[in-house]
Coordinates of C-alpha atoms in Angstrom, one line a residue:
M1 CA 2.2 -1.2 12.3
A2 CA 3.6 1.9 10.7
S3 CA 4.9 -0.4 7.9
E4 CA 1.4 -1.1 6.7
E5 CA 0.7 2.6 6.6
T6 CA 3.8 3.8 4.8
P7 CA 4.6 3.0 1.2
G8 CA 8.2 2.0 0.7
A9 CA 8.6 1.0 4.3
G10 CA 12.1 -0.1 5.1
R11 CA 13.8 2.6 3.2
P12 CA 14.2 6.3 4.1
A13 CA 11.9 8.8 2.5
G14 CA 13.4 10.1 -0.7
Q15 CA 15.7 7.2 -1.3
G16 CA 15.4 4.2 -3.7
D17 CA 13.6 5.1 -6.8
G18 CA 14.4 8.9 -7.0
V19 CA 10.9 9.8 -5.8
A20 CA 10.2 11.1 -2.3
A21 CA 8.1 8.7 -0.4
V22 CA 4.7 9.9 0.8
S23 CA 3.9 9.1 4.4
L24 CA 0.5 7.6 5.1
N25 CA 1.1 8.1 8.8
P26 CA -1.3 10.9 9.8
G27 CA -1.8 12.3 13.3
I28 CA -4.9 10.0 13.6
P29 CA -4.3 6.3 12.9
I30 CA -6.1 5.0 9.8
R31 CA -8.4 2.2 10.9
G32 CA -9.9 -0.4 8.6
I33 CA -8.6 -1.9 5.4
K34 CA -11.1 -0.1 3.2
M35 CA -10.0 3.3 4.6
K36 CA -6.3 2.4 4.1
F37 CA -6.9 1.5 0.5
A38 CA -9.0 4.6 0.0
V39 CA -6.1 6.7 1.2
L40 CA -3.7 4.9 -1.1
A41 CA -6.2 5.4 -4.0
G42 CA -6.4 9.1 -3.3
L43 CA -2.6 9.4 -3.4
V44 CA -2.6 7.4 -6.7
E45 CA -5.2 9.7 -8.2
V46 CA -3.1 12.8 -7.5
G47 CA 0.1 11.1 -8.7
E48 CA 1.9 11.2 -5.3
V49 CA 3.2 7.6 -5.3
S50 CA 5.5 5.6 -7.5
N51 CA 4.6 2.1 -9.0
R52 CA 7.1 0.5 -6.6
D53 CA 5.5 2.2 -3.6
I54 CA 2.0 1.2 -4.7
V55 CA 3.1 -2.5 -5.0
E56 CA 4.9 -2.5 -1.7
T57 CA 2.0 -0.8 0.1
V58 CA -0.6 -3.2 -1.4
F59 CA 1.4 -6.2 -0.3
N60 CA 1.8 -4.8 3.2
L61 CA -1.9 -4.1 3.4
L62 CA -2.9 -7.5 2.2
V63 CA -0.8 -9.3 4.8
G64 CA -1.5 -6.9 7.6
G65 CA 2.1 -5.8 8.2
Q66 CA 5.5 -6.0 6.5
F67 CA 5.2 -8.4 3.6
D68 CA 7.8 -11.1 3.5
L69 CA 7.7 -13.9 0.9
E70 CA 9.0 -16.5 3.4
M71 CA 7.5 -15.4 6.7
N72 CA 4.5 -13.1 6.1
F73 CA 2.6 -13.8 2.9
I74 CA -0.9 -14.9 4.0
I75 CA -3.7 -12.5 3.1
Q76 CA -5.4 -11.5 6.4
E77 CA -8.7 -10.0 5.4
Q78 CA -10.8 -11.1 2.4
D79 CA -12.1 -7.5 2.0
S80 CA -8.6 -6.4 1.1
I81 CA -8.8 -8.4 -2.1
V82 CA -11.8 -6.5 -3.2
C83 CA -10.1 -3.2 -2.3
M84 CA -7.0 -4.2 -4.3
V85 CA -9.1 -5.0 -7.4
E86 CA -10.8 -1.6 -7.1
L87 CA -7.4 0.1 -6.8
L88 CA -6.2 -1.7 -9.9
D89 CA -9.1 -0.3 -11.8
K90 CA -8.1 3.2 -10.7
V91 CA -4.4 2.7 -11.4
G92 CA -4.8 1.0 -14.8
A93 CA -1.9 0.6 -17.2
T94 CA -1.3 4.3 -17.4
H95 CA 0.3 4.9 -14.0
T96 CA 4.0 5.3 -14.9
K97 CA 5.5 7.3 -12.0

């Protein structure tokens, strides 16, 4: 389940969009969807993640694993939708990293 805790999963850190990926994989596992979104929101607030990493991480969190349009696209927890909307309020249209 590291893919749901790491933005830009599936690509090595520092590759892709020219921005080093920030690992959300702490020494202690992050439990609960609200806490996972809170960690992502904190990284967004300090400007540590790119738009692409935000989108990939949100999709992964919504489906509870690696998002796949054909195989894994069903939202697993209804609380994640509320968390996503709250994150959108924080990100707004000004996040351009």
